[in-house]
Coordinates of C-alpha atoms and ligand atoms in Angstrom, one line a residue:
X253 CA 0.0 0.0 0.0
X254 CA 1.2 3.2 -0.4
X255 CA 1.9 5.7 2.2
X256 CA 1.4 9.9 2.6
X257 CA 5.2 10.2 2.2
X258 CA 5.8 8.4 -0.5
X259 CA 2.8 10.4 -2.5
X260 CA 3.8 13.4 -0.7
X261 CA 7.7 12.6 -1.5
X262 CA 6.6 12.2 -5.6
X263 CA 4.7 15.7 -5.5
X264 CA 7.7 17.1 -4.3
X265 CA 9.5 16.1 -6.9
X266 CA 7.6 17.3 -9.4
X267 CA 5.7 20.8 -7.9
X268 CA 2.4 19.0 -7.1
X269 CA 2.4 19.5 -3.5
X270 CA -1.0 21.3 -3.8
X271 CA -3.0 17.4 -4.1
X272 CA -2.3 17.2 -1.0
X273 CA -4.5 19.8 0.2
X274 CA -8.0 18.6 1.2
X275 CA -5.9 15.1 2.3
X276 CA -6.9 15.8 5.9
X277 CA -10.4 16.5 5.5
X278 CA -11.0 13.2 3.1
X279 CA -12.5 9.5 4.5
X280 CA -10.0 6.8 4.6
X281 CA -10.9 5.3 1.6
X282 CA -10.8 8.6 -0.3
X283 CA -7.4 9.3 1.4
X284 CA -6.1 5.9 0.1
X285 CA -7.5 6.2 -3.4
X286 CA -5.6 9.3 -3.8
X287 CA -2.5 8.2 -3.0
X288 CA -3.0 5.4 -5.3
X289 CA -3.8 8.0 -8.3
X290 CA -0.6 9.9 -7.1
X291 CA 1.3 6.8 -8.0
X292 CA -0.2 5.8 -10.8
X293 CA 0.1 9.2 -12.3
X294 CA 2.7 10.3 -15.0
X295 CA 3.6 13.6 -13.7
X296 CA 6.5 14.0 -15.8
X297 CA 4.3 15.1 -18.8
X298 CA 3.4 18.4 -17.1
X299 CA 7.2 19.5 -16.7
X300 CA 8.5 19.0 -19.9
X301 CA 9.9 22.0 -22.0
X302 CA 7.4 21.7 -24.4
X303 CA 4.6 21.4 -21.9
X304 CA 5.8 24.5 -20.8
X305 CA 5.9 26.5 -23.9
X306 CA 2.3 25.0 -24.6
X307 CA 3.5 23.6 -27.7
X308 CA 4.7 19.8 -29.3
X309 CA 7.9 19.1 -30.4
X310 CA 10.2 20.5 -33.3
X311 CA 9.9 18.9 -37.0
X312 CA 12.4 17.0 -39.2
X313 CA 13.0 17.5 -43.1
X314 CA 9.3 17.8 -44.9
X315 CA 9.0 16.9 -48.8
X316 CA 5.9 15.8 -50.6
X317 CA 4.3 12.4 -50.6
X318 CA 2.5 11.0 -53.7
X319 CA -1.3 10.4 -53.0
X320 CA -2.9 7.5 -55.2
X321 CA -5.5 10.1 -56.7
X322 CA -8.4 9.0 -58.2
X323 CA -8.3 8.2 -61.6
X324 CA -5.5 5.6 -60.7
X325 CA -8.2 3.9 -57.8
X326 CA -10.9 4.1 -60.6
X327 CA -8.9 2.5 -63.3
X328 CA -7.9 -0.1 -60.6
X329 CA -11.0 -0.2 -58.9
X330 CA -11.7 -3.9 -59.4
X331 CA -8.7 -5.4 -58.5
X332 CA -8.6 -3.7 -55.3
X333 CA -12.4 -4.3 -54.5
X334 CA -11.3 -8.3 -54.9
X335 CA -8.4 -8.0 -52.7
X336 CA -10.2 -6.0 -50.4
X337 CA -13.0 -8.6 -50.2
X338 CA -10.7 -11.5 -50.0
X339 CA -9.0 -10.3 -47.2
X340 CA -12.3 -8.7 -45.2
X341 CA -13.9 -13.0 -46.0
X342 CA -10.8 -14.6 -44.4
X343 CA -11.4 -12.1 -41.3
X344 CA -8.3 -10.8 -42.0
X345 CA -9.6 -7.0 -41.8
X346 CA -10.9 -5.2 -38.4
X347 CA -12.2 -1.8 -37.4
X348 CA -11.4 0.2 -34.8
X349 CA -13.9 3.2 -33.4
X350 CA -11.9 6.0 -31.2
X351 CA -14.8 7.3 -29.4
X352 CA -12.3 8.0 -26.2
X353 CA -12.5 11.6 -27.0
X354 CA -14.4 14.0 -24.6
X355 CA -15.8 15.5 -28.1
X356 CA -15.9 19.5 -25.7
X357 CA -16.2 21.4 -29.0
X358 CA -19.8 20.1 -29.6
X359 CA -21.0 21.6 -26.1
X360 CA -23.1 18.5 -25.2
X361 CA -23.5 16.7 -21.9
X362 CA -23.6 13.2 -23.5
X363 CA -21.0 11.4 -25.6
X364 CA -20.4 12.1 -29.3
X365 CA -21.8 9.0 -30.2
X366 CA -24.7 9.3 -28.3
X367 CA -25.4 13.0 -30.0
X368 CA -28.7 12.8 -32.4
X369 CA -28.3 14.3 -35.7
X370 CA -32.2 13.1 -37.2
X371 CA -34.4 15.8 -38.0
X372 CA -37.7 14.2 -38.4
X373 CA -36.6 10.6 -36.5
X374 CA -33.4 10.1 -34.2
X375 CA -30.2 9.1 -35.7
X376 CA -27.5 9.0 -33.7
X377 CA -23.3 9.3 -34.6
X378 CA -22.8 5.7 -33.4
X379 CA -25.9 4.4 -35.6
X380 CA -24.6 5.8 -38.7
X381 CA -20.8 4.1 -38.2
X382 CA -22.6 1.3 -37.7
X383 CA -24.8 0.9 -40.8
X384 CA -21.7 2.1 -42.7
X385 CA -20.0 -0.9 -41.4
X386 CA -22.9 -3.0 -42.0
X387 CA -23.3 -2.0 -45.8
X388 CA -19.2 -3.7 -45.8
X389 CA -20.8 -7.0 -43.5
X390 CA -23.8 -7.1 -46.2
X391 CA -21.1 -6.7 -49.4
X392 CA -18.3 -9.4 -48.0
X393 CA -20.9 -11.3 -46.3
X394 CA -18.7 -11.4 -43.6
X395 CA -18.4 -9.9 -40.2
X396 CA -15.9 -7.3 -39.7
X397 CA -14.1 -7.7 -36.1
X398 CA -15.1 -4.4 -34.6
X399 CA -13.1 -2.9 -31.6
X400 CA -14.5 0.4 -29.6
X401 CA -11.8 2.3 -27.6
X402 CA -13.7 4.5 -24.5
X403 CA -12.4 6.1 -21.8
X404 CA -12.8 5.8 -18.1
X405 CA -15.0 8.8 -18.7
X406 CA -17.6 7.7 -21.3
X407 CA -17.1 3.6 -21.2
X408 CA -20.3 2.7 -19.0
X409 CA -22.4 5.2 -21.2
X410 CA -20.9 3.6 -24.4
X411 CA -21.9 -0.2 -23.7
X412 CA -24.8 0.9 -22.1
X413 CA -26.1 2.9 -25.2
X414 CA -25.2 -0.5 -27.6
X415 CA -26.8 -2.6 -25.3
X416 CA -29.5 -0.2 -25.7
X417 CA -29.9 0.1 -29.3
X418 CA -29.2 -4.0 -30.2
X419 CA -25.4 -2.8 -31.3
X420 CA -27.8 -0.9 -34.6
X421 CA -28.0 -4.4 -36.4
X422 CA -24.5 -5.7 -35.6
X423 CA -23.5 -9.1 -34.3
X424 CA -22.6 -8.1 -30.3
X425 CA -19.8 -11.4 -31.1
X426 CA -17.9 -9.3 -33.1
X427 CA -18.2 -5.9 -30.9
X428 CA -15.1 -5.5 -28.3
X429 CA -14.8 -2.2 -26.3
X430 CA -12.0 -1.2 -24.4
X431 CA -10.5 1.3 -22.4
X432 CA -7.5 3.8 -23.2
X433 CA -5.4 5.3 -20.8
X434 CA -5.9 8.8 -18.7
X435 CA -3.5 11.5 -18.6
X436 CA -3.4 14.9 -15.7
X437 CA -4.8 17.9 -16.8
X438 CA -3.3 21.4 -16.0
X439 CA -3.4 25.2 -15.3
X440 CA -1.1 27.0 -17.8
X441 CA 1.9 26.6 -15.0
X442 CA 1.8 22.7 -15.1
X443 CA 0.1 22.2 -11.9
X444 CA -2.7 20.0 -12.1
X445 CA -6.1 20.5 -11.2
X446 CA -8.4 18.8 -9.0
X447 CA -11.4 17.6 -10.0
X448 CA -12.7 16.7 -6.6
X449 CA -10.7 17.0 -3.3
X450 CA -9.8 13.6 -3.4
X451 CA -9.0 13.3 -6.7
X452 CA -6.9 15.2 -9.1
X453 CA -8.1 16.0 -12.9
X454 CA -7.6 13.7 -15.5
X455 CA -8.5 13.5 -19.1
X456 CA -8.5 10.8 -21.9
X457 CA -5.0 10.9 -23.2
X458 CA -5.1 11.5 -26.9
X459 CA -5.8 9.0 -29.7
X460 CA -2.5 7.9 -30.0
X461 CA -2.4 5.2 -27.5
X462 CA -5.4 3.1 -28.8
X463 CA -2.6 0.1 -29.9
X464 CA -1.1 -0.2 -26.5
X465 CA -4.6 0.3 -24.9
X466 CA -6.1 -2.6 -26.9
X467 CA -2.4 -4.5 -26.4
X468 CA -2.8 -3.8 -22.0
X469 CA -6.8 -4.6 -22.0
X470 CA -6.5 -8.6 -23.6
X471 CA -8.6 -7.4 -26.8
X472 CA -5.5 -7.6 -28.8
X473 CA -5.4 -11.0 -28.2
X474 CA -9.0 -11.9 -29.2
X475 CA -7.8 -9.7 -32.3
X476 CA -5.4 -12.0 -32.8
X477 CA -7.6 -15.0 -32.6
X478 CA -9.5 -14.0 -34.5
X479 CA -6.6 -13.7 -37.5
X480 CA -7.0 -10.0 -37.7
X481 CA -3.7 -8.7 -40.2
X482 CA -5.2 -5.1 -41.2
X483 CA -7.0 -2.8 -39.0
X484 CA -8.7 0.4 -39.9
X485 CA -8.8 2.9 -37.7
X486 CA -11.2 5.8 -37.1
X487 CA -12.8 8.9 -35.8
X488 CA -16.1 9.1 -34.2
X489 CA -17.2 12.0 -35.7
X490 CA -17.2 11.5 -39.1
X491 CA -20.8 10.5 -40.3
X492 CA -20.0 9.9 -44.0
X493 CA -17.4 7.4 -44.0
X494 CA -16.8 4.7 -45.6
X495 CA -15.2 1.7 -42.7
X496 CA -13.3 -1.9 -43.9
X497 CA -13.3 0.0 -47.4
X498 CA -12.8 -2.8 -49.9
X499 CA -11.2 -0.7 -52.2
X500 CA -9.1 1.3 -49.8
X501 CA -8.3 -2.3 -48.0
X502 CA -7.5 -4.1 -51.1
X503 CA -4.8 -0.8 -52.7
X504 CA -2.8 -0.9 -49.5
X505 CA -2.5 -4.8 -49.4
X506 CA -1.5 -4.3 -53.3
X507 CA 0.8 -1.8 -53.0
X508 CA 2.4 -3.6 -50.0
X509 CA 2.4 -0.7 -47.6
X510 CA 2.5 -0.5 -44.2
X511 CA -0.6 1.7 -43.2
X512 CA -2.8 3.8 -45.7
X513 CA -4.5 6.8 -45.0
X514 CA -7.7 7.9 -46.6
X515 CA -7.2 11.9 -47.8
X516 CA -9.1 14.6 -49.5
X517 CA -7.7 16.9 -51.8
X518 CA -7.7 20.5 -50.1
X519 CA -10.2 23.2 -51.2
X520 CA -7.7 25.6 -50.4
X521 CA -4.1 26.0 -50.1
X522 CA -4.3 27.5 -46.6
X523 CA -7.4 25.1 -45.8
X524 CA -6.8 24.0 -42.3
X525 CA -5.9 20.4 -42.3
X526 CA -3.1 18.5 -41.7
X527 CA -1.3 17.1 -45.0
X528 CA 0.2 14.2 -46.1
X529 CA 3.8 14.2 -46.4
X530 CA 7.6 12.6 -45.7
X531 CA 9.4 14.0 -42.7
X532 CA 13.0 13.0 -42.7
X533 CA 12.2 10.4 -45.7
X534 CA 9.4 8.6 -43.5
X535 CA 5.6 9.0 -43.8
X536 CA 3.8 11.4 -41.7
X537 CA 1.3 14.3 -41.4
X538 CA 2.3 18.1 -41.1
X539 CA -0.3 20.4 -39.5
X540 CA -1.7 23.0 -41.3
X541 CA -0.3 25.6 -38.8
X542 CA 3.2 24.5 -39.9
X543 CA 3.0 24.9 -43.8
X544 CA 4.6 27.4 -45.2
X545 CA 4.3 29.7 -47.7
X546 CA 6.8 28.3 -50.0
X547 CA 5.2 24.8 -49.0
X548 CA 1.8 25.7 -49.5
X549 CA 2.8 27.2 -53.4
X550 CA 5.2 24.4 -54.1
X551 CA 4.1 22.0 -57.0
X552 CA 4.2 18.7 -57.8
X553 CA 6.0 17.2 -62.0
X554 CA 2.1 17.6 -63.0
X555 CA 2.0 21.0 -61.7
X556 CA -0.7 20.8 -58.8
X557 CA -0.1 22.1 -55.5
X558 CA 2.6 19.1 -53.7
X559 CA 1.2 19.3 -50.2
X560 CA -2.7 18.8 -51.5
X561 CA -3.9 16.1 -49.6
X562 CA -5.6 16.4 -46.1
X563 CA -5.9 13.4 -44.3
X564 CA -9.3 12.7 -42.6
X565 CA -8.8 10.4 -39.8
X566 CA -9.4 7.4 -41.6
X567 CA -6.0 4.8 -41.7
X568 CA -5.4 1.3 -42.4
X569 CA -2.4 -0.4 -40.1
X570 CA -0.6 -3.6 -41.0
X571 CA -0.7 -5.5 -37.5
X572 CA 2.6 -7.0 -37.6
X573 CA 4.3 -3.4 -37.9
X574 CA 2.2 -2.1 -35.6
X575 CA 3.7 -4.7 -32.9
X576 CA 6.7 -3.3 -34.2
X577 CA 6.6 -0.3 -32.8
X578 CA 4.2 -0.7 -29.7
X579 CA 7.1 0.5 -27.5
X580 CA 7.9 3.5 -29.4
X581 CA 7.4 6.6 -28.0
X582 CA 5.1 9.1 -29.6
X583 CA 5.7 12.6 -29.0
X584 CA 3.4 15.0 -26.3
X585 CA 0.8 17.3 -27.9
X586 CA -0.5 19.8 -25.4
X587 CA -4.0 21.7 -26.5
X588 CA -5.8 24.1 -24.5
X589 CA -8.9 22.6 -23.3
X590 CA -11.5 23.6 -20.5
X591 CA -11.1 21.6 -17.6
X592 CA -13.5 21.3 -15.1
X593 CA -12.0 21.8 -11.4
X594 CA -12.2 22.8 -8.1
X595 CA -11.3 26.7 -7.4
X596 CA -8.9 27.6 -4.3
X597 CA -12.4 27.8 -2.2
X598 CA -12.8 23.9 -3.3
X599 CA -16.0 25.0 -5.3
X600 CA -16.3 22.9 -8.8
X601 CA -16.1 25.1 -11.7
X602 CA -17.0 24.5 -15.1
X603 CA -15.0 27.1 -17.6
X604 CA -16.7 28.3 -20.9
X605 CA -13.2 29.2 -22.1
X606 CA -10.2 27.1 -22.3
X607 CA -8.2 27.6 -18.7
X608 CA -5.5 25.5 -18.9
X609 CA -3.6 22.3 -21.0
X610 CA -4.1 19.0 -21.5
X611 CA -1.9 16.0 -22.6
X612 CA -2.3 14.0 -26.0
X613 CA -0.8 11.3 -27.6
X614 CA -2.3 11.5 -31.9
X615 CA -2.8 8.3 -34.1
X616 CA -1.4 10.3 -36.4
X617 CA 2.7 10.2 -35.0
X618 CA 2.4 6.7 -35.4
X619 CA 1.8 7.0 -39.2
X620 CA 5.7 8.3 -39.3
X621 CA 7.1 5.8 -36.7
X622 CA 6.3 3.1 -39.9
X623 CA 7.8 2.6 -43.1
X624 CA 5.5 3.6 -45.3
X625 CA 2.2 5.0 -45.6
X626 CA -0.3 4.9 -49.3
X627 CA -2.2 7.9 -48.9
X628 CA -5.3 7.3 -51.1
X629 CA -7.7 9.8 -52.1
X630 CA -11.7 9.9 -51.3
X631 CA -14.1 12.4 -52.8
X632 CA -14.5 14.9 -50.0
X633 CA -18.4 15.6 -50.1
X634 CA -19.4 11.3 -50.4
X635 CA -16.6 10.2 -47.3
X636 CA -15.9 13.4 -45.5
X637 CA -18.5 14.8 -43.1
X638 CA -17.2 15.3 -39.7
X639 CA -19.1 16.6 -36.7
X640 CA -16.7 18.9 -34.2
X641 CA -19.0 21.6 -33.4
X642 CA -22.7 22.6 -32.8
X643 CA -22.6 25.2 -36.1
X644 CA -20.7 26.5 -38.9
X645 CA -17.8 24.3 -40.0
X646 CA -17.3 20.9 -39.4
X647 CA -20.5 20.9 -37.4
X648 CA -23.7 19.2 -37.1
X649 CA -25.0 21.5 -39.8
X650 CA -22.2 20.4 -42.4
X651 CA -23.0 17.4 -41.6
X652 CA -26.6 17.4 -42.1
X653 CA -26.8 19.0 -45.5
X654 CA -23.7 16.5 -46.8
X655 CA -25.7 13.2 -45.3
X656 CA -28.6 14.8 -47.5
X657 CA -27.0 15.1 -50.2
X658 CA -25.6 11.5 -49.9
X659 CA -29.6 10.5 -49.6
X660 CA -29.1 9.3 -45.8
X661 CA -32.5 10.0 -44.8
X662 CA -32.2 12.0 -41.4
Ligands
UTP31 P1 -10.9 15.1 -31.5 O1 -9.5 15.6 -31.9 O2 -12.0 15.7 -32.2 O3 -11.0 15.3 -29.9 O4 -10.8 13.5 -31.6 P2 -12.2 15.2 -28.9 O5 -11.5 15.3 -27.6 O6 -13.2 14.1 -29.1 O7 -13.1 16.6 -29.2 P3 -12.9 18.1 -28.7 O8 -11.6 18.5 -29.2 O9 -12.9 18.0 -27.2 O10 -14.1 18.8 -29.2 C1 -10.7 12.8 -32.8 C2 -11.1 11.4 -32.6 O11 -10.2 10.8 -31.6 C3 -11.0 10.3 -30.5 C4 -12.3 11.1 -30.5 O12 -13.3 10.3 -29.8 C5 -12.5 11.2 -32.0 O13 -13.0 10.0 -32.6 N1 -10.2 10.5 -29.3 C6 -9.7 11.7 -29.0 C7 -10.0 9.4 -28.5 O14 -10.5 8.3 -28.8 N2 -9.3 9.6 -27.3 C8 -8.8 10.8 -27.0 O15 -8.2 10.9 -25.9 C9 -9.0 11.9 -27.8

């Protein structure tokens, strides 16, 4: 068990002394639970330079990466679709939902899933990835392994609402949830919050981690079992997309890469996505913050822009290259949330503006720890409709007049 000083001694070293507080005024049990959290807390996070300066770590060498555009996918369409198929029959293909996220953009109480996007009947985030999935199940006439990532914050509230809801259609045999890790939240200093006197702030720690989280929880052995090579790997929020895409599926295994990564060609040079790209001659993803100028007018032999292709949260990862670099460590993003917390009366607050950092690990750092990486190309208004906020961009709005558009009756 652990004691006060040993708790107390680990604050010290890292300027967290203030947990310690309310200690006094807390039950036993409470008291004990704390000093577990203290222990099982990576503090180290909170003092790192760039946690301090707000910002992620420094980039390597950018050049362009070659997208498979579409006219290639369309002349090769049908090869793909086989290979795709082939591999999705022998359960060789799985899908994994990140619905960890704490979705605060969007302003509601309940999960993003859970969030109801019908006009004239309910239809929820989670029912349309579903059907998506299903329209794959019904084409293969097989059942894609499908794996859920929560968080301690939204997992009872996820199975519940499948349970609920007859998994929309899908065999429960092939649903797996499982949790990913937490991470400390903080003021702009680096000293963490408390979210109740007994317990200091935490928050899901990025997308990043869903590999080791699925490795740590025993689902990446039922994966396993099952004979799972390929999995594809996706946001939440986008309504539109297309999941276990045969074509998609079937182009990476052809073109033997390591991971693939669905894209959309920009609408704008300055449009703010993060584009595909090398970075020290390996595949990864440059945010949109860090193009510049001369990147964003640079051109490609055929004379289109070279950095042109956004990715959309949509990638393919071999397995066996994955285990490869399980161990790896991905580098800290810190991002200005609103974190609830108790004020220096103890009262609970609930900002409306960000008031401090938290600490991510992105899915898409592990695109450049691989070798390589096929970004392929999806037209933007059938596969790309995410859902970040209540209105204007990327919002339930967007969404509603591109699932129209689509004919998804809503
Ligand atoms: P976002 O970057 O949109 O983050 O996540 P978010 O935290 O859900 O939303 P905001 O920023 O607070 O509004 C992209 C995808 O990654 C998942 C989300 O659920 C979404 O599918 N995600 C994000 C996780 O699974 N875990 C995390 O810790 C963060």
């Amino acid at each position: 068990m652990t004691t006060y000083e040993e708790a107390y001694a680990k604050l010290e070293q890292y300027g967290q002394l203030h947990v310690l507080r309310y200690y006094e005024e807390l039950p036993e049990t409470e008291q004990a639970e704390l000093l577990r959290q203290v222990m099982d807390t990576d503090f180290s996070m909170l003092t790192s330079r760039e946690a301090q300066a707000g910002k992620s770590g420094t980039r390597g060498v950018i050049a362009p990466l070659a997208a498979m555009e579409l006219d290639t996918i369309r002349e090769r369409e049908a090869q793909f679709r086989q290979t795709g198929l082939e591999a999705i029959r022998a359960g060789r293909v799985g899908a994994v939902l990140l619905a960890g996220g704490m979705g605060t953009r969007l302003g509601s109480d309940a999960l993003k899933g859970m969030f109801d996007i019908g006009l004239t009947k309910p239809v929820y985030i989670f029912e349309r990835i579903m059907h998506n999935t299903l329209d794959v199940v019904k084409e293969s006439g097989a059942w894609i392994p499908f794996f859920i990532m929560t968080s301690d914050k939204n997992h009872a509230a996820t199975t519940a609402f499948f349970a609920e809801h007859a998994y929309f259609g899908y065999d429960p045999a092939y649903v797996f949830f499982f949790r990913q890790e937490m991470a400390p939240a903080s003021d702009y200093d680096g000293k963490v919050y408390m979210e109740e006197k007994g317990k200091i702030s935490t928050s899901p720690n990025g997308n990043g981690g869903w590999f080791v989280s699925m490795e740590r929880s025993g689902v990446g052995r039922k994966m396993r079992e099952l004979g799972v090579e390929w999995l594809n790997v996706f946001a939440v929020d986008n309504v539109l997309q297309r999941i276990a895409d045969p074509c998609f599926v079937g182009a990476v295994i052809a073109e033997n890469r390591a991971s693939g990564s669905k894209v959309v060609r920009k609408a704008a040079p300055d449009e703010k996505v993060g584009v595909m790209c090398l970075e020290d001659g390996r595949p990864s993803i440059v945010e949109y913050y860090e193009l510049t100028r001369d990147m964003m007018d640079a051109k490609d032999e055929k004379g289109d822009p070279a950095y042109n292709f956004g990715a959309i949260l949509n990638y393919l990862f071999r397995v066996k290259d994955l285990e490869r670099i399980v161990n790896n460590n991905l580098p800290l993003h810190v991002v200005e949330k609103k974190i609830p917390h108790l004020d220096s009366n103890g009262c609970p607050v609930k900002p409306q503006e960000p008031n401090g950092y938290k600490y991510e690990q992105l899915v898409l750092d592990m695109i450049h720890e691989l070798e390589s990486c096929l970004p392929y190309e999806v037209v933007r208004e059938k596969e790309f409709a995410p859902i970040k906020n209540r209105t204007g961009v990327d919002s339930v709005d967007s969404a509603r007049e591109l699932l129209a558009k689509n004919g998804v009756a809503l």
